[in-house]
PDB file of C-alpha atoms in Angstrom:
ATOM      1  CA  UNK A   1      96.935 100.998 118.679  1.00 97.00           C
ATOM      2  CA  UNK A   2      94.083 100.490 115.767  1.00 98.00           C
ATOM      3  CA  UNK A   3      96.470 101.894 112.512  1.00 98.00           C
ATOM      4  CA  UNK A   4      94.365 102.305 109.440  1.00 98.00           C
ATOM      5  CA  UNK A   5      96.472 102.063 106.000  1.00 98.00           C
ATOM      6  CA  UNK A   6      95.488 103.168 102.610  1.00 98.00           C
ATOM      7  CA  UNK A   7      97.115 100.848  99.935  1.00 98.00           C
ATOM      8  CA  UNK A   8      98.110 102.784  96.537  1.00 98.00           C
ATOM      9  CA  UNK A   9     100.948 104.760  96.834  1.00 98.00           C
ATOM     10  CA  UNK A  10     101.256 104.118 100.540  1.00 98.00           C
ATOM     11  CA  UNK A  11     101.876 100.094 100.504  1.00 98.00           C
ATOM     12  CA  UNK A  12     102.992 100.165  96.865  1.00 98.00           C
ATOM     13  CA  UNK A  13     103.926 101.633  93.934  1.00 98.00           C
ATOM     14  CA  UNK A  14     100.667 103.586  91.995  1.00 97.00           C
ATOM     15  CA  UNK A  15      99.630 100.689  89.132  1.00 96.00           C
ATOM     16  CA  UNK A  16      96.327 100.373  89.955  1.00 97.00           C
ATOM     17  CA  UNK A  17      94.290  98.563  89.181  1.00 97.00           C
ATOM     18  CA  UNK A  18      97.631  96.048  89.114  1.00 97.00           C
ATOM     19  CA  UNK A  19      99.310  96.139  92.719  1.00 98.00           C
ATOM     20  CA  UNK A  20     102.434  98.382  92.418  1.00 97.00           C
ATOM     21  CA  UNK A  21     105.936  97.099  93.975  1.00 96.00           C
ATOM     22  CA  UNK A  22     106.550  97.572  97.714  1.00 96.00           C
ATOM     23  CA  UNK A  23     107.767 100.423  98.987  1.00 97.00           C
ATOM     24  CA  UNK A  24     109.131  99.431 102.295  1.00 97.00           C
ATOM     25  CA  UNK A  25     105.827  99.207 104.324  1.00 98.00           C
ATOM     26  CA  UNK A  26     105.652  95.557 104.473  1.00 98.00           C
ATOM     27  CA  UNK A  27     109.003  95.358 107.060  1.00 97.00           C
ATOM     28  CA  UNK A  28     107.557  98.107 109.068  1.00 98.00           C
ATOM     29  CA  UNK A  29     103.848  97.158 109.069  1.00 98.00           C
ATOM     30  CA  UNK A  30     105.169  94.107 110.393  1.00 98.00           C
ATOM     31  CA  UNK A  31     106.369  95.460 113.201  1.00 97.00           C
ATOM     32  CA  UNK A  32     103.286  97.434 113.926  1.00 98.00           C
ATOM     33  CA  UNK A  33     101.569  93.804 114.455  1.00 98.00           C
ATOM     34  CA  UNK A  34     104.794  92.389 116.489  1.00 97.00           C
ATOM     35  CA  UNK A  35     104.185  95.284 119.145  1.00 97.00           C
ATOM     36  CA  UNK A  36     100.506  94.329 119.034  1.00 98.00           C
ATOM     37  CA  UNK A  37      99.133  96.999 116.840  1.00 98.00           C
ATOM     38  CA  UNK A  38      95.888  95.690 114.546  1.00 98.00           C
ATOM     39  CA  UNK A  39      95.755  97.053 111.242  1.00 98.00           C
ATOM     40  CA  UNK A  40      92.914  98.063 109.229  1.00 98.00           C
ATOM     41  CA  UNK A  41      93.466  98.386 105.183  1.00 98.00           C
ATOM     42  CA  UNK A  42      91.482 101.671 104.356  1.00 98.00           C
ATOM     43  CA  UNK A  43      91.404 101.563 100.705  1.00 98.00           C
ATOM     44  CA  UNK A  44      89.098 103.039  97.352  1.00 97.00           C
ATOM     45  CA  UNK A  45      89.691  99.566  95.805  1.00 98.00           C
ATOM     46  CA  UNK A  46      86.960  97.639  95.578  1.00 96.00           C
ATOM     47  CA  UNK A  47      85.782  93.770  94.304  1.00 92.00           C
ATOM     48  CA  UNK A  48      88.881  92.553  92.598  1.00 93.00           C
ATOM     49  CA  UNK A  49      91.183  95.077  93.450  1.00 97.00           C
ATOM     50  CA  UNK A  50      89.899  94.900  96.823  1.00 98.00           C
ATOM     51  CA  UNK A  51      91.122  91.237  96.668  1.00 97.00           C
ATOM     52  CA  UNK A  52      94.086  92.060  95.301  1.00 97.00           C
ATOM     53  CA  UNK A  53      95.335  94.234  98.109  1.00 98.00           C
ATOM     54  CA  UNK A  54      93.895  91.794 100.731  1.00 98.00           C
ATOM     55  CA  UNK A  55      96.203  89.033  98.754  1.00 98.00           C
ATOM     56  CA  UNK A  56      99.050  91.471  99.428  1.00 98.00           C
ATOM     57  CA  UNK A  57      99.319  91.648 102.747  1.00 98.00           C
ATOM     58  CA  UNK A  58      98.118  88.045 103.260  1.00 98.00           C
ATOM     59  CA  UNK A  59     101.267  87.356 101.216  1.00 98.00           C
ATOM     60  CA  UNK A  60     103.548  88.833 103.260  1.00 98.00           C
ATOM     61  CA  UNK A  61     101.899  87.694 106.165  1.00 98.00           C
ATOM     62  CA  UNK A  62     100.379  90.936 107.743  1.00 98.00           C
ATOM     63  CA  UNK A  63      97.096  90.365 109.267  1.00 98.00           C
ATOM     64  CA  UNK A  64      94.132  92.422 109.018  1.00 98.00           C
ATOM     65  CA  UNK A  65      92.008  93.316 112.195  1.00 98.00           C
ATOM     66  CA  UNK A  66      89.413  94.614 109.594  1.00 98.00           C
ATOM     67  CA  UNK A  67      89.304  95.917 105.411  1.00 98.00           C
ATOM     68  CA  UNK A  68      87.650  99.295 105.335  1.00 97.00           C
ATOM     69  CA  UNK A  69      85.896  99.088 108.698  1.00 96.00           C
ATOM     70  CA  UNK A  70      86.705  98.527 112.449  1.00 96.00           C
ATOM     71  CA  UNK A  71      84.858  95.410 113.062  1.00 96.00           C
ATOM     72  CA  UNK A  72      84.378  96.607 116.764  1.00 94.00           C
ATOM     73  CA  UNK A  73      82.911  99.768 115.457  1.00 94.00           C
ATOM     74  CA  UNK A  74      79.532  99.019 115.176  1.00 91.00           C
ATOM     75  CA  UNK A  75      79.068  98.523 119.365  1.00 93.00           C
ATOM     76  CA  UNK A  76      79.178 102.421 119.383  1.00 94.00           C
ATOM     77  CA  UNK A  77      78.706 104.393 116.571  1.00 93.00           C
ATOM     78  CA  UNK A  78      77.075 103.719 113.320  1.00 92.00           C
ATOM     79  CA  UNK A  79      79.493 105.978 111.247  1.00 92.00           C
ATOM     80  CA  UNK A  80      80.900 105.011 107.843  1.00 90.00           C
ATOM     81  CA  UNK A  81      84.228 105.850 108.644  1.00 92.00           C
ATOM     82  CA  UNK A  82      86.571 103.302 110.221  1.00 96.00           C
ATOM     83  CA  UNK A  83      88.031 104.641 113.809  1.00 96.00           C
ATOM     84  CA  UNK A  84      91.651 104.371 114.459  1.00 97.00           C
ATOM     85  CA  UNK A  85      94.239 105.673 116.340  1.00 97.00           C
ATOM     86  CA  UNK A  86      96.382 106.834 113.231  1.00 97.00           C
ATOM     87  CA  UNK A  87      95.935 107.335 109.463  1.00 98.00           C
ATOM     88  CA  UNK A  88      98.663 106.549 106.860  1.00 98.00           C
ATOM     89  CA  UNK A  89      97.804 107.576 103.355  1.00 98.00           C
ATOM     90  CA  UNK A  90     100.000 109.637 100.452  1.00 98.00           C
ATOM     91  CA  UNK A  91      97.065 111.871 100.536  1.00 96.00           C
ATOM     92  CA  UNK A  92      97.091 112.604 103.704  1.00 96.00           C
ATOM     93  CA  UNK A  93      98.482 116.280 104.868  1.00 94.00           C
ATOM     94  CA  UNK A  94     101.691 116.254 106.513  1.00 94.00           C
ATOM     95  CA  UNK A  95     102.454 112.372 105.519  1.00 96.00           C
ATOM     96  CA  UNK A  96     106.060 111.493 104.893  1.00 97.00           C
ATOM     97  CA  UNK A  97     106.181 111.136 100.721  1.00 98.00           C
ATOM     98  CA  UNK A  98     109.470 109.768  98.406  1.00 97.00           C
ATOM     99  CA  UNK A  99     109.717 109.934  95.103  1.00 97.00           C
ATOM    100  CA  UNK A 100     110.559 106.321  93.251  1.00 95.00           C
ATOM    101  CA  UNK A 101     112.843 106.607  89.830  1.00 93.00           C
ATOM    102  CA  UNK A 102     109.990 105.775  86.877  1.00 93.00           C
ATOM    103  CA  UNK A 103     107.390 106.370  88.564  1.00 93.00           C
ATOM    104  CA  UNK A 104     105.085 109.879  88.295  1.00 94.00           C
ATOM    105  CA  UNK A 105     103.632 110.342  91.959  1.00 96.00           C
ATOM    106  CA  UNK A 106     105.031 109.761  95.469  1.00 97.00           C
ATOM    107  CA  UNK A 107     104.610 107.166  97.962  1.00 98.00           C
ATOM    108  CA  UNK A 108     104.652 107.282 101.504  1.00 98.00           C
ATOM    109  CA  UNK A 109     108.624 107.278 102.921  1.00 97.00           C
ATOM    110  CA  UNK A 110     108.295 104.425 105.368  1.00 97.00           C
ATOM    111  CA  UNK A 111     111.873 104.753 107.116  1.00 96.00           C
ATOM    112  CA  UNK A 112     110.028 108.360 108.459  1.00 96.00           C
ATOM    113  CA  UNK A 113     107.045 106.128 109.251  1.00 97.00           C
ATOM    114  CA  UNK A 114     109.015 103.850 111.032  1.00 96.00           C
ATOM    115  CA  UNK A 115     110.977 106.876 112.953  1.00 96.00           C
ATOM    116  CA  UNK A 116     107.400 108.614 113.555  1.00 95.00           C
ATOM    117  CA  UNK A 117     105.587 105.516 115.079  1.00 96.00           C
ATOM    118  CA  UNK A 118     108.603 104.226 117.249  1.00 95.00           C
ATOM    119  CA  UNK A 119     109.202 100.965 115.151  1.00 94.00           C
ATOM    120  CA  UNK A 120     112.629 101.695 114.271  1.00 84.00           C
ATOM    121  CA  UNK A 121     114.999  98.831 115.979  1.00 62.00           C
TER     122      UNK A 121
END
């Protein structure tokens, strides 16, 4: 499964243009790539804060099939937007949202991801 993930509020806390704190989606992205699932960050950060986010998940040692595009796209259609099997953004309708104490907006609840997309162990 091709899963594309926006970053703010749905990997971390809302800081930008700093990179928030995790909100659990590290441990379950994780195990998106352990069942063989590829990963594509869909993100409005751009040029440093692109970078940043990159650096996050390269720190916790998620790899990226692609950064704002499905690099096996391009063999089939020359639309902008990335294809993927699934979405998971705070923006998104319907998306699983928590609130975190000190903070003003939501993030995505990752245990329900984790339930949702079969990942839980």
């Amino acid at each position: 499964m091709i899963i594309a993930i926006d970053f703010d509020g749905t990997c971390v806390t809302h800081d930008y243009p700093d990179v928030g704190q995790d909100v659990g989606a590290a441990s379950v992205i994780k195990r998106f790539v352990e069942r063989g699932d590829k990963i594509i960050l869909f993100t409005m950060r751009s040029k440093n804060t692109l970078q940043a986010a990159c650096d996050w998940f390269h720190d916790n040692d998620i790899p990226l099939f692609g950064i704002n595009q499905n690099p096996e796209q391009h063999t089939w259609s020359s639309s902008p937007k990335p294809y993927a099997h699934v979405y998971i953004d705070d923006a998104a309708l319907g998306a699983p949202l928590r609130r975190i104490e000190g903070h003003s907006r939501p993030v995505v609840d990752w245990v329900e991801v984790a339930v949702l997309m079969g990942v839980v162990k």
